[in-house]
Short mmCIF file of C-alpha atoms in Angstrom, two decimals:
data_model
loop_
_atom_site.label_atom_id
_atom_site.label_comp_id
_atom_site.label_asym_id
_atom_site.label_seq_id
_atom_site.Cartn_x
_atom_site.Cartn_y
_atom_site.Cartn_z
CA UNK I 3 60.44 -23.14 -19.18
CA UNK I 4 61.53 -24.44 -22.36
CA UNK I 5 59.33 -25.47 -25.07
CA UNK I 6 59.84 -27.40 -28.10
CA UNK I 7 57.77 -26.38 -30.95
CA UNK I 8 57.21 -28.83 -34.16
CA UNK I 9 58.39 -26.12 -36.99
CA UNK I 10 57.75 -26.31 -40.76
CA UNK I 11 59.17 -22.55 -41.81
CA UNK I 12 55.62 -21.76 -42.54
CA UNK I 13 52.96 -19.32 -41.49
CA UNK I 14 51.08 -21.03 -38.96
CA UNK I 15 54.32 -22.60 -36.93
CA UNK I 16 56.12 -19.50 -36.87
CA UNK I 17 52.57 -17.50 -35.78
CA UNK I 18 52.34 -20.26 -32.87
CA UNK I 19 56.33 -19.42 -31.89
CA UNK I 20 55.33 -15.54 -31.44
CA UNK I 21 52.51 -16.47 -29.54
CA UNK I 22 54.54 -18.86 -27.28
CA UNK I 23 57.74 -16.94 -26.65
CA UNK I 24 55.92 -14.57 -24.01
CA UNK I 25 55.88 -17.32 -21.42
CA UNK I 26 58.29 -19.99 -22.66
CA UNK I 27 61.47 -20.31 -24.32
CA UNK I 28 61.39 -21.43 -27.88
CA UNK I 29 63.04 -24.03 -29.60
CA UNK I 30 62.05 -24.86 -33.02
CA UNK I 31 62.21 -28.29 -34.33
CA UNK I 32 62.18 -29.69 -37.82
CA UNK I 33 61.61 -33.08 -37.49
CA UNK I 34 62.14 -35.15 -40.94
CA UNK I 35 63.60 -38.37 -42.03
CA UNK I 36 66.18 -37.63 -44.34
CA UNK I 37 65.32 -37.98 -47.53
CA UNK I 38 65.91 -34.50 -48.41
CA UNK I 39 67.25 -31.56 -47.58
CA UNK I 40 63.74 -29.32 -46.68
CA UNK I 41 64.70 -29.14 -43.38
CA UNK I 42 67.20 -26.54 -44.16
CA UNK I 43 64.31 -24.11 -45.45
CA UNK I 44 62.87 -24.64 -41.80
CA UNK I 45 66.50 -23.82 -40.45
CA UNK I 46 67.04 -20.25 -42.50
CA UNK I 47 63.27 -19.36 -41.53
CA UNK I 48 64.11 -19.91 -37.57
CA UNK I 49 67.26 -17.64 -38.13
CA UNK I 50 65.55 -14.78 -39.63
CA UNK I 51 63.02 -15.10 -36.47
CA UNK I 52 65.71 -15.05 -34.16
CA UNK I 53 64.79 -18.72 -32.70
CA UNK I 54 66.99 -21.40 -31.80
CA UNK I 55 66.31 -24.44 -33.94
CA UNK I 56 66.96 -28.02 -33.67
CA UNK I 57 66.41 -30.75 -36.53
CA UNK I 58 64.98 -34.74 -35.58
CA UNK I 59 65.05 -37.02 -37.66
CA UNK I 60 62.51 -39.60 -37.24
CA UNK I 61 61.92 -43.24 -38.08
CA UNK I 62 61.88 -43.62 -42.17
CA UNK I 63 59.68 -46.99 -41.30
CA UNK I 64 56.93 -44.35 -40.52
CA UNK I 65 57.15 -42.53 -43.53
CA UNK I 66 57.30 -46.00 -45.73
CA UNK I 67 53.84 -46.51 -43.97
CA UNK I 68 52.27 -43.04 -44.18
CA UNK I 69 53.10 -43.50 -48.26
CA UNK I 70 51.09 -46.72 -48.64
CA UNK I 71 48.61 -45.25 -46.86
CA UNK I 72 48.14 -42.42 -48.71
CA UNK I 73 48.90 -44.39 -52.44
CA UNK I 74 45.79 -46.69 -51.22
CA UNK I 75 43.91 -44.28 -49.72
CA UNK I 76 44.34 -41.45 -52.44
CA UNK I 77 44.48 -38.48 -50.63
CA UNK I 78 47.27 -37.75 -47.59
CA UNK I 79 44.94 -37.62 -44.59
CA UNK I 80 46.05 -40.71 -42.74
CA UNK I 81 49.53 -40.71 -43.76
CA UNK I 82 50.30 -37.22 -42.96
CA UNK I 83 48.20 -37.57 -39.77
CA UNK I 84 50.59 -40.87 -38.81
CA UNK I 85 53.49 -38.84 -39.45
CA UNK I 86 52.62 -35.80 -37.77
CA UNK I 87 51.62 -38.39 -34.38
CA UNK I 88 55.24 -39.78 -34.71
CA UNK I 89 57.00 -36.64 -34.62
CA UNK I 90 54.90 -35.55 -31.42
CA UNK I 91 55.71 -38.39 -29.69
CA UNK I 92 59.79 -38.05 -31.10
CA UNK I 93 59.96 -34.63 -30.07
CA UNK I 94 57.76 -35.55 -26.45
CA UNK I 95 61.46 -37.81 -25.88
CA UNK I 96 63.57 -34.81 -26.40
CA UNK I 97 64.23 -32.70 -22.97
CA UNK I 98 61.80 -30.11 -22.54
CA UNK I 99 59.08 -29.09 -20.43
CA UNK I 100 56.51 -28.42 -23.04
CA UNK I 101 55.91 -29.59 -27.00
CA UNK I 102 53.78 -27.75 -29.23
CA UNK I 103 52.54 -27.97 -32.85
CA UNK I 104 51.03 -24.84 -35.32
CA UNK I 105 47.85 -26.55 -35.60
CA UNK I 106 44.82 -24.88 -35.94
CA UNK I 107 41.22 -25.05 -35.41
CA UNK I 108 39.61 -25.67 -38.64
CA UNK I 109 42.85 -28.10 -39.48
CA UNK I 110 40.94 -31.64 -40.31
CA UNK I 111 45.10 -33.07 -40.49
CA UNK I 112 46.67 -32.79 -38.32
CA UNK I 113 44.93 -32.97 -35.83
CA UNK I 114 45.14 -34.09 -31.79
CA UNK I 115 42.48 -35.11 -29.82
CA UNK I 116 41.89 -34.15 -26.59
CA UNK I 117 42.97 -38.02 -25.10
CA UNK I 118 45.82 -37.99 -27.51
CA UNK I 119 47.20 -34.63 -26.01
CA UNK I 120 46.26 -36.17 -22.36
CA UNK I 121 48.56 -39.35 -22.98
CA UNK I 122 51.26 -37.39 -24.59
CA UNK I 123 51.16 -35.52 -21.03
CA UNK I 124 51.07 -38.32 -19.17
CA UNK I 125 53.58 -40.98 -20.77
CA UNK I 126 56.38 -38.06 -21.43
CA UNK I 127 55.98 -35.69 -18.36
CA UNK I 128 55.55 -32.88 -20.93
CA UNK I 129 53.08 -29.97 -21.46
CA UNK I 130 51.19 -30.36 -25.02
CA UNK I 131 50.08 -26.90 -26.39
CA UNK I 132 48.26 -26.12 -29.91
CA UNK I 133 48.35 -22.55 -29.11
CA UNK I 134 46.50 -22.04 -32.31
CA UNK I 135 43.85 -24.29 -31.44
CA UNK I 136 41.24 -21.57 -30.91
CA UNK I 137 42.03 -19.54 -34.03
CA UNK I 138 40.26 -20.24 -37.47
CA UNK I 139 41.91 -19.52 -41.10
CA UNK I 140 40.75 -15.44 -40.75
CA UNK I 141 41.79 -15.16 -37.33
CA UNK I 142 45.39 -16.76 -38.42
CA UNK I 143 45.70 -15.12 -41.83
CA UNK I 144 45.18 -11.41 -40.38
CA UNK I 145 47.69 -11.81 -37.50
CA UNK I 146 50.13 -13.47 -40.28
CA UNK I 147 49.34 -10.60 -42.06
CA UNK I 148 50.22 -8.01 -39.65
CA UNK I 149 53.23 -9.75 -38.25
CA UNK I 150 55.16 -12.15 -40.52
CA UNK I 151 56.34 -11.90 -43.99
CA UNK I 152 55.37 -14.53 -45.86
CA UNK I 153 55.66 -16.17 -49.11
CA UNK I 154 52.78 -18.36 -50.69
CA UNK I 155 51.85 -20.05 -53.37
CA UNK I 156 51.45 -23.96 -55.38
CA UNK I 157 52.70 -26.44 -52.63
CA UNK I 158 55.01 -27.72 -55.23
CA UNK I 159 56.96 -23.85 -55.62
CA UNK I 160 57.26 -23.32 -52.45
CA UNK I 161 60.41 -23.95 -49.96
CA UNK I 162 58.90 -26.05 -47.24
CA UNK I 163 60.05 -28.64 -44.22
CA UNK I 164 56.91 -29.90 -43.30
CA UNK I 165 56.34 -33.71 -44.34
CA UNK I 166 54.89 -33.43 -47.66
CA UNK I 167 58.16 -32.41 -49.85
CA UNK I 168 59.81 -35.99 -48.16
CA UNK I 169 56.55 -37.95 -48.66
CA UNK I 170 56.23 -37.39 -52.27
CA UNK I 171 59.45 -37.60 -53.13
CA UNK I 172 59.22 -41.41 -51.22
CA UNK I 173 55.82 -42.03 -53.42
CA UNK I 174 57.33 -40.68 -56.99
CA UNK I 175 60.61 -42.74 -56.22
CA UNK I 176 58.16 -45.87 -55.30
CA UNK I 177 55.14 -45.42 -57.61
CA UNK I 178 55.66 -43.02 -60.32
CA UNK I 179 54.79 -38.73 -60.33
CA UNK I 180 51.23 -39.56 -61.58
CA UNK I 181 50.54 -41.52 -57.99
CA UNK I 182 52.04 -38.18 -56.81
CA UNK I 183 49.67 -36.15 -58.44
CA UNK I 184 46.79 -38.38 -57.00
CA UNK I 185 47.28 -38.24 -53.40
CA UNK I 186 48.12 -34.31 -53.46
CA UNK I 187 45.61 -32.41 -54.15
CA UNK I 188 46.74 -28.80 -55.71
CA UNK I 189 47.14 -26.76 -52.24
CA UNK I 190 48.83 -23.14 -51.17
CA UNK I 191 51.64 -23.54 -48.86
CA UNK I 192 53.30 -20.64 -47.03
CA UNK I 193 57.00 -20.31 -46.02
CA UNK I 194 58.31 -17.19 -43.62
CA UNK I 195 60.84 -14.94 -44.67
CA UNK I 196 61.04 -13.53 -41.16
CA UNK I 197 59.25 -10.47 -39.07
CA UNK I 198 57.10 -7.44 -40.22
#
């Protein structure tokens, strides 16, 4: 069966890949909306995985939303979450049997619900899996540990292709680096150089 599986180059996509690939066949997708280049950070950290890997690029009206959202909000939570919804439902039109995403357990954004995951099923014909849904941070961090090699450090050092680098590049361009430096909040990021 094939599987389509929402890929950032980071630890906890490329954990839920290894998890997946015993029963499905794995196609990582970057999905992004061209404002930058990030996605090809997601494309060398497929490669050294040995996965086949597909870009999307998704509606920029979404993102243009997610950053008001977060400029009026001050923090990312909605935006990223709206963004994150989007690509599901993107990749959910692509042809495969199954979508997935690297969230996790703890992970307040993103997050899907059970009904969300039920009418992605339903309206697309696909499987939804979180295959990390049952793992917390430890759980993740020690199988990262003992099976990826990964690189981490300040969200703003790190190569990425998860939403973030194209959202605050949208915000600076709109509102300035200090709105920038609002909304984000300093966090670690992670980004896979390839197998242990």
């Amino acid at each position: 069966m094939e599987l389509a599986l929402l890929y950032s180059g980071g630890k906890d996509s490329s954990l839920a890949a290894l998890l997946l690939d015993t029963f499905y066949d794995v196609t990582l997708v970057t999905a992004h909306f061209g404002v930058t280049e990030d996605w090809t950070h997601a494309r060398d950290a497929a490669a050294e995985l040995g996965y086949a890997f597909e870009t999307l690029e998704l509606d920029r009206e979404v993102a243009q939303e997610a950053t008001v959202r977060m400029v009026e909000d001050g923090y990312p939570r909605g935006g990223i979450q709206r963004v994150h919804e989007h690509a599901l439902e993107a990749v959910c039109g692509l042809d495969f049997d199954a979508v997935a995403d690297g969230t996790r357990r703890d992970d307040r954004v993103p997050s899907i619900s059970r009904a969300q995951a039920q009418s992605l099923e339903d309206r697309h014909g696909v499987d939804y899996l979180s295959p990390l849904s049952g793992f917390g941070r430890g759980a993740v961090d020690r199988l990262v540990e003992s099976h990826l090699d990964v690189e981490t450090g300040p969200s703003e050092e790190i190569p990425k292709a998860d939403y973030e680098g194209e959202l605050r590049q949208l915000i600076a361009a709109e509102h300035g680096q200090a709105a920038v430096d609002e909304v984000f909040p300093d966090h670690i990021q992670s980004y896979v150089h390839g197998r242990r």
